[in-house]
Amino acid sequence: MNIIIERAALLRSLGHVQSVVERRNTIPILSNVLLRASDGELSLAATDMDLEIVETVPASVARPGGTTAPAHTLYDIVRKLPDGSQVELDIGGDGTILTLRAGRSQFKLSCLPMEDFPQLSGGDLPHRFDLTASDLRALVDRTRFAISTEETRYYLNGIYLHAAKAKAGGAELPVLRAVATDGHRLARVEMPLPDGASGIPGVIVPRKTVNEIRKLIDEAADRIELSLSDNKIRFAFDSVVVTSKLIDGTFPDYERVIPVGNDKTMEVDAKLFAAAVDRVATISTEKSRAVKLSLTRGTLTLSATSPEAGSATEELEVNYQEGPLEIGFNSRYLLDITQQIEGEGARFSLADAASPTIIRDVADGTALYVLMPMRV
C-alpha cells in the first residue's frame, strides 16, 4: 500500500475511529485501526467487538493494499504534524511495518495482519428508516443523562428505542420513543414515527454507542439512515458507518413508574429555577446533594442545610394554587432535567413528599421526565 492524504482529512477520520479503541486491550489487534486503500479512497475501521466505526476519506492511492496499525499512536503522530501537511503512508513487501512520512518527519510503526482484524458488520438488518441529524440529536441529548451506570442492571445501561402509540386529543398517534432510566429518574422523548419504522423491535442501544454517535452527528449531513435487527443497530451518514451490538436484555415496563394521579401543578421559569437550585445546592453535602422545595400559593422556597457548611434559602415566584407541600430532590438530578427544557417554563406535576414527580417543558409536549423524591 502506498497513499498520500491530507493531514486534516486523516486526522478527522482517525479522531472518529480511534475513540472506539479501548486504552487497555488483552487482544492486541483491538488496539489497531484497519487501513485499506483502493480506488482513490482510504477506509479506516476500529472496533471493540461490540461497536465498530468505519469511515472512508479521499486519498491519492499509488498502490492499493491494507494493514492494521496502532490506533492511538497513529492518531497522536498525525495530530502533532504541521497543518497543511501531506502525509504518505507506505507498507513494504512483508506488510509488518507502516512507514509514515510528512515533510522531514518519518515514523515506522509495527503492524498486525489485516486478516486477523475482527469484522462486526456482517448480518442482515431488516428494519431501515431515516432520521434527521437534529431529531437524533434531540432523542439522545434529552435522554442520555438518565442512563444507568450500574453494571449489575445492565439492561438500563442504554437508551430504549421503540415504536409506541401516544395519546393526542382522543386519538392515538404512532411515535418513535426513546427512554432511559437509572431508577431515580426517567426521561421519555418521542417524535412522529418515521416511514419504515413501524415494525421495529424494541432495542436497547448501549451507552458507549450513544456517546460515540452523539460526537459524530454534530458533523453529520442532514439525513442519518438507521438499520436494525433484534441484536444489532447501524447508523450510516456521509462517509461514516457505525455498527453496534444491542444490549441483550428486557427493558422494564417504564409506563408503570409514570404517575397518573399527580394533581398539584407548579409552573416556574426553567432558567431562573435551575440557577436558584444551583446556588442553594452549594451548601448541600456532596453525598446527598439534597435540596428541599417548600411550596405555598404563588411562592417556592428552595433550601439546603449541611452540618459542616451551614444553610441556604432562596425564594422564587411560581404559578402554584394548591395547598402547602414540602418535597426533597437530588439537586444534580433536578439540574440535569431542567437543563433539557428549551422553552421558558417548566411544569411540575406533584402528589406528595413521597411520590414521584413529573416534569415537562410547558412549550413542548414531546418530552416527559420523572424524578423520585428523597428525604430531607
mmCIF file of N, CA, C and O in Angstrom, residues 37-98:
data_model
loop_
_atom_site.group_PDB
_atom_site.id
_atom_site.type_symbol
_atom_site.label_atom_id
_atom_site.label_comp_id
_atom_site.label_asym_id
_atom_site.label_seq_id
_atom_site.Cartn_x
_atom_site.Cartn_y
_atom_site.Cartn_z
ATOM 1 N N ALA A 37 -6.723 0.760 1.345
ATOM 2 C CA ALA A 37 -6.712 1.783 0.301
ATOM 3 C C ALA A 37 -7.019 1.161 -1.056
ATOM 4 O O ALA A 37 -6.461 0.122 -1.414
ATOM 5 N N SER A 38 -7.954 1.800 -1.793
ATOM 6 C CA SER A 38 -8.251 1.388 -3.172
ATOM 7 C C SER A 38 -9.130 2.455 -3.805
ATOM 8 O O SER A 38 -9.845 3.183 -3.107
ATOM 9 N N ASP A 39 -9.087 2.570 -5.127
ATOM 10 C CA ASP A 39 -9.993 3.432 -5.895
ATOM 11 C C ASP A 39 -10.081 4.866 -5.358
ATOM 12 O O ASP A 39 -11.178 5.413 -5.189
ATOM 13 N N GLY A 40 -8.935 5.449 -5.029
ATOM 14 C CA GLY A 40 -8.935 6.851 -4.612
ATOM 15 C C GLY A 40 -9.497 7.108 -3.229
ATOM 16 O O GLY A 40 -9.848 8.235 -2.880
ATOM 17 N N GLU A 41 -9.586 6.033 -2.411
ATOM 18 C CA GLU A 41 -10.133 6.191 -1.051
ATOM 19 C C GLU A 41 -9.318 5.402 -0.045
ATOM 20 O O GLU A 41 -8.780 4.335 -0.360
ATOM 21 N N LEU A 42 -9.259 5.939 1.177
ATOM 22 C CA LEU A 42 -8.704 5.198 2.305
ATOM 23 C C LEU A 42 -9.853 4.899 3.259
ATOM 24 O O LEU A 42 -10.607 5.797 3.650
ATOM 25 N N SER A 43 -10.009 3.625 3.611
ATOM 26 C CA SER A 43 -11.032 3.217 4.583
ATOM 27 C C SER A 43 -10.346 2.942 5.911
ATOM 28 O O SER A 43 -9.326 2.249 5.970
ATOM 29 N N LEU A 44 -10.892 3.515 6.983
ATOM 30 C CA LEU A 44 -10.367 3.302 8.335
ATOM 31 C C LEU A 44 -11.446 2.625 9.165
ATOM 32 O O LEU A 44 -12.625 3.026 9.094
ATOM 33 N N ALA A 45 -11.075 1.610 9.938
ATOM 34 C CA ALA A 45 -12.057 0.917 10.786
ATOM 35 C C ALA A 45 -11.441 0.607 12.142
ATOM 36 O O ALA A 45 -10.251 0.276 12.236
ATOM 37 N N ALA A 46 -12.263 0.724 13.188
ATOM 38 C CA ALA A 46 -11.835 0.344 14.541
ATOM 39 C C ALA A 46 -13.006 -0.316 15.243
ATOM 40 O O ALA A 46 -14.175 -0.009 14.958
ATOM 41 N N THR A 47 -12.698 -1.232 16.168
ATOM 42 C CA THR A 47 -13.768 -1.948 16.868
ATOM 43 C C THR A 47 -13.315 -2.342 18.269
ATOM 44 O O THR A 47 -12.115 -2.469 18.532
ATOM 45 N N ASP A 48 -14.304 -2.527 19.168
ATOM 46 C CA ASP A 48 -14.018 -3.122 20.479
ATOM 47 C C ASP A 48 -14.782 -4.438 20.625
ATOM 48 O O ASP A 48 -15.007 -4.908 21.726
ATOM 49 N N MET A 49 -15.224 -4.984 19.493
ATOM 50 C CA MET A 49 -16.011 -6.228 19.372
ATOM 51 C C MET A 49 -17.499 -6.009 19.627
ATOM 52 O O MET A 49 -18.318 -6.844 19.260
ATOM 53 N N ASP A 50 -17.868 -4.897 20.275
ATOM 54 C CA ASP A 50 -19.286 -4.575 20.473
ATOM 55 C C ASP A 50 -19.723 -3.428 19.572
ATOM 56 O O ASP A 50 -20.898 -3.286 19.237
ATOM 57 N N LEU A 51 -18.761 -2.586 19.200
ATOM 58 C CA LEU A 51 -19.037 -1.374 18.440
ATOM 59 C C LEU A 51 -17.960 -1.227 17.372
ATOM 60 O O LEU A 51 -16.786 -1.455 17.642
ATOM 61 N N GLU A 52 -18.385 -0.857 16.162
ATOM 62 C CA GLU A 52 -17.427 -0.696 15.072
ATOM 63 C C GLU A 52 -17.717 0.602 14.332
ATOM 64 O O GLU A 52 -18.884 0.918 14.051
ATOM 65 N N ILE A 53 -16.669 1.374 14.033
ATOM 66 C CA ILE A 53 -16.814 2.568 13.201
ATOM 67 C C ILE A 53 -15.951 2.390 11.960
ATOM 68 O O ILE A 53 -14.769 2.037 12.067
ATOM 69 N N VAL A 54 -16.562 2.604 10.792
ATOM 70 C CA VAL A 54 -15.833 2.557 9.521
ATOM 71 C C VAL A 54 -16.038 3.898 8.833
ATOM 72 O O VAL A 54 -17.171 4.393 8.742
ATOM 73 N N GLU A 55 -14.940 4.501 8.375
ATOM 74 C CA GLU A 55 -15.050 5.784 7.678
ATOM 75 C C GLU A 55 -14.141 5.767 6.454
ATOM 76 O O GLU A 55 -13.048 5.213 6.491
ATOM 77 N N THR A 56 -14.614 6.365 5.368
ATOM 78 C CA THR A 56 -13.779 6.458 4.170
ATOM 79 C C THR A 56 -13.456 7.920 3.876
ATOM 80 O O THR A 56 -14.300 8.792 4.076
ATOM 81 N N VAL A 57 -12.202 8.157 3.426
ATOM 82 C CA VAL A 57 -11.762 9.514 3.071
ATOM 83 C C VAL A 57 -11.033 9.468 1.730
ATOM 84 O O VAL A 57 -10.377 8.479 1.415
ATOM 85 N N PRO A 58 -11.137 10.546 0.939
ATOM 86 C CA PRO A 58 -10.409 10.583 -0.334
ATOM 87 C C PRO A 58 -8.896 10.562 -0.091
ATOM 88 O O PRO A 58 -8.402 11.149 0.859
ATOM 89 N N ALA A 59 -8.185 9.849 -0.953
ATOM 90 C CA ALA A 59 -6.718 9.786 -0.860
ATOM 91 C C ALA A 59 -6.160 9.522 -2.254
ATOM 92 O O ALA A 59 -6.863 8.996 -3.121
ATOM 93 N N SER A 60 -4.923 9.893 -2.429
ATOM 94 C CA SER A 60 -4.244 9.599 -3.695
ATOM 95 C C SER A 60 -3.561 8.239 -3.537
ATOM 96 O O SER A 60 -2.568 8.116 -2.813
ATOM 97 N N VAL A 61 -4.146 7.212 -4.186
ATOM 98 C CA VAL A 61 -3.675 5.834 -3.979
ATOM 99 C C VAL A 61 -2.732 5.440 -5.122
ATOM 100 O O VAL A 61 -3.152 5.237 -6.257
ATOM 101 N N ALA A 62 -1.437 5.337 -4.794
ATOM 102 C CA ALA A 62 -0.451 4.909 -5.790
ATOM 103 C C ALA A 62 -0.406 3.382 -5.872
ATOM 104 O O ALA A 62 -0.220 2.807 -6.939
ATOM 105 N N ARG A 63 -0.589 2.734 -4.693
ATOM 106 C CA ARG A 63 -0.560 1.270 -4.675
ATOM 107 C C ARG A 63 -1.606 0.796 -3.672
ATOM 108 O O ARG A 63 -1.499 1.082 -2.476
ATOM 109 N N PRO A 64 -2.685 0.134 -4.142
ATOM 110 C CA PRO A 64 -3.716 -0.309 -3.196
ATOM 111 C C PRO A 64 -3.187 -1.383 -2.249
ATOM 112 O O PRO A 64 -2.174 -2.032 -2.542
ATOM 113 N N GLY A 65 -3.879 -1.555 -1.129
ATOM 114 C CA GLY A 65 -3.475 -2.575 -0.157
ATOM 115 C C GLY A 65 -4.017 -2.206 1.213
ATOM 116 O O GLY A 65 -4.878 -1.328 1.342
ATOM 117 N N GLY A 66 -3.507 -2.876 2.247
ATOM 118 C CA GLY A 66 -4.017 -2.586 3.585
ATOM 119 C C GLY A 66 -3.165 -3.191 4.679
ATOM 120 O O GLY A 66 -2.284 -4.012 4.433
ATOM 121 N N THR A 67 -3.451 -2.751 5.919
ATOM 122 C CA THR A 67 -2.769 -3.283 7.100
ATOM 123 C C THR A 67 -3.533 -2.815 8.330
ATOM 124 O O THR A 67 -4.569 -2.146 8.216
ATOM 125 N N THR A 68 -3.033 -3.153 9.509
ATOM 126 C CA THR A 68 -3.579 -2.570 10.743
ATOM 127 C C THR A 68 -2.419 -1.950 11.517
ATOM 128 O O THR A 68 -1.340 -2.538 11.592
ATOM 129 N N ALA A 69 -2.657 -0.755 12.079
ATOM 130 C CA ALA A 69 -1.599 -0.030 12.807
ATOM 131 C C ALA A 69 -2.133 0.435 14.154
ATOM 132 O O ALA A 69 -3.348 0.601 14.316
ATOM 133 N N PRO A 70 -1.250 0.660 15.139
ATOM 134 C CA PRO A 70 -1.703 1.087 16.480
ATOM 135 C C PRO A 70 -2.508 2.390 16.392
ATOM 136 O O PRO A 70 -1.983 3.422 15.961
ATOM 137 N N ALA A 71 -3.775 2.333 16.814
ATOM 138 C CA ALA A 71 -4.714 3.445 16.574
ATOM 139 C C ALA A 71 -4.302 4.720 17.304
ATOM 140 O O ALA A 71 -4.223 5.793 16.694
ATOM 141 N N HIS A 72 -4.063 4.625 18.617
ATOM 142 C CA HIS A 72 -3.786 5.836 19.396
ATOM 143 C C HIS A 72 -2.441 6.456 19.007
ATOM 144 O O HIS A 72 -2.309 7.684 18.942
ATOM 145 N N THR A 73 -1.450 5.598 18.733
ATOM 146 C CA THR A 73 -0.137 6.108 18.336
ATOM 147 C C THR A 73 -0.230 6.843 17.004
ATOM 148 O O THR A 73 0.297 7.947 16.842
ATOM 149 N N LEU A 74 -0.909 6.224 16.041
ATOM 150 C CA LEU A 74 -1.057 6.839 14.725
ATOM 151 C C LEU A 74 -1.797 8.173 14.835
ATOM 152 O O LEU A 74 -1.398 9.177 14.225
ATOM 153 N N TYR A 75 -2.848 8.193 15.649
ATOM 154 C CA TYR A 75 -3.613 9.434 15.841
ATOM 155 C C TYR A 75 -2.728 10.529 16.456
ATOM 156 O O TYR A 75 -2.731 11.679 16.000
ATOM 157 N N ASP A 76 -1.948 10.157 17.474
ATOM 158 C CA ASP A 76 -1.072 11.148 18.138
ATOM 159 C C ASP A 76 -0.018 11.701 17.182
ATOM 160 O O ASP A 76 0.300 12.894 17.210
ATOM 161 N N ILE A 77 0.532 10.831 16.331
ATOM 162 C CA ILE A 77 1.529 11.289 15.346
ATOM 163 C C ILE A 77 0.901 12.311 14.399
ATOM 164 O O ILE A 77 1.432 13.406 14.186
ATOM 165 N N VAL A 78 -0.243 11.946 13.818
ATOM 166 C CA VAL A 78 -0.886 12.818 12.822
ATOM 167 C C VAL A 78 -1.324 14.133 13.476
ATOM 168 O O VAL A 78 -1.229 15.206 12.879
ATOM 169 N N ARG A 79 -1.756 14.052 14.736
ATOM 170 C CA ARG A 79 -2.193 15.254 15.458
ATOM 171 C C ARG A 79 -1.040 16.246 15.617
ATOM 172 O O ARG A 79 -1.243 17.464 15.590
ATOM 173 N N LYS A 80 0.174 15.715 15.778
ATOM 174 C CA LYS A 80 1.338 16.582 16.036
ATOM 175 C C LYS A 80 2.031 17.060 14.751
ATOM 176 O O LYS A 80 2.965 17.850 14.824
ATOM 177 N N LEU A 81 1.576 16.583 13.597
ATOM 178 C CA LEU A 81 2.157 17.049 12.338
ATOM 179 C C LEU A 81 1.669 18.467 12.041
ATOM 180 O O LEU A 81 0.590 18.867 12.470
ATOM 181 N N PRO A 82 2.453 19.257 11.286
ATOM 182 C CA PRO A 82 2.039 20.638 10.993
ATOM 183 C C PRO A 82 0.770 20.682 10.129
ATOM 184 O O PRO A 82 0.534 19.786 9.317
ATOM 185 N N ASP A 83 -0.039 21.737 10.341
ATOM 186 C CA ASP A 83 -1.223 21.968 9.497
ATOM 187 C C ASP A 83 -0.820 22.004 8.033
ATOM 188 O O ASP A 83 0.240 22.545 7.684
ATOM 189 N N GLY A 84 -1.678 21.469 7.177
ATOM 190 C CA GLY A 84 -1.417 21.546 5.742
ATOM 191 C C GLY A 84 -0.460 20.490 5.230
ATOM 192 O O GLY A 84 -0.139 20.467 4.035
ATOM 193 N N SER A 85 0.021 19.593 6.115
ATOM 194 C CA SER A 85 0.965 18.549 5.674
ATOM 195 C C SER A 85 0.289 17.573 4.711
ATOM 196 O O SER A 85 -0.904 17.292 4.829
ATOM 197 N N GLN A 86 1.086 17.044 3.799
ATOM 198 C CA GLN A 86 0.682 15.884 3.006
ATOM 199 C C GLN A 86 1.322 14.669 3.671
ATOM 200 O O GLN A 86 2.529 14.652 3.925
ATOM 201 N N VAL A 87 0.509 13.672 3.994
ATOM 202 C CA VAL A 87 1.008 12.501 4.720
ATOM 203 C C VAL A 87 1.097 11.320 3.753
ATOM 204 O O VAL A 87 0.125 10.989 3.076
ATOM 205 N N GLU A 88 2.282 10.698 3.721
ATOM 206 C CA GLU A 88 2.447 9.484 2.903
ATOM 207 C C GLU A 88 2.434 8.272 3.829
ATOM 208 O O GLU A 88 3.133 8.235 4.843
ATOM 209 N N LEU A 89 1.600 7.296 3.489
ATOM 210 C CA LEU A 89 1.564 6.030 4.228
ATOM 211 C C LEU A 89 2.036 4.939 3.274
ATOM 212 O O LEU A 89 1.479 4.782 2.178
ATOM 213 N N ASP A 90 3.040 4.169 3.721
ATOM 214 C CA ASP A 90 3.637 3.179 2.825
ATOM 215 C C ASP A 90 3.878 1.881 3.590
ATOM 216 O O ASP A 90 4.377 1.893 4.722
ATOM 217 N N ILE A 91 3.490 0.764 2.952
ATOM 218 C CA ILE A 91 3.750 -0.546 3.556
ATOM 219 C C ILE A 91 4.596 -1.341 2.581
ATOM 220 O O ILE A 91 4.246 -1.478 1.405
ATOM 221 N N GLY A 92 5.713 -1.848 3.094
ATOM 222 C CA GLY A 92 6.654 -2.584 2.244
ATOM 223 C C GLY A 92 6.187 -3.999 1.954
ATOM 224 O O GLY A 92 5.042 -4.378 2.230
ATOM 225 N N GLY A 93 7.110 -4.806 1.464
ATOM 226 C CA GLY A 93 6.799 -6.141 0.956
ATOM 227 C C GLY A 93 6.145 -7.074 1.959
ATOM 228 O O GLY A 93 5.121 -7.680 1.677
ATOM 229 N N ASP A 94 6.722 -7.234 3.169
ATOM 230 C CA ASP A 94 6.172 -8.238 4.096
ATOM 231 C C ASP A 94 4.997 -7.706 4.912
ATOM 232 O O ASP A 94 4.359 -8.451 5.660
ATOM 233 N N GLY A 95 4.682 -6.408 4.813
ATOM 234 C CA GLY A 95 3.477 -5.843 5.445
ATOM 235 C C GLY A 95 3.535 -5.711 6.942
ATOM 236 O O GLY A 95 2.516 -5.510 7.594
ATOM 237 N N THR A 96 4.732 -5.824 7.547
ATOM 238 C CA THR A 96 4.808 -5.754 9.020
ATOM 239 C C THR A 96 5.166 -4.357 9.526
ATOM 240 O O THR A 96 5.054 -4.091 10.715
ATOM 241 N N ILE A 97 5.601 -3.463 8.625
ATOM 242 C CA ILE A 97 5.987 -2.109 9.043
ATOM 243 C C ILE A 97 5.237 -1.083 8.184
ATOM 244 O O ILE A 97 5.240 -1.163 6.956
ATOM 245 N N LEU A 98 4.572 -0.128 8.861
ATOM 246 C CA LEU A 98 3.945 1.003 8.169
ATOM 247 C C LEU A 98 4.884 2.202 8.319
ATOM 248 O O LEU A 98 5.237 2.584 9.431
#
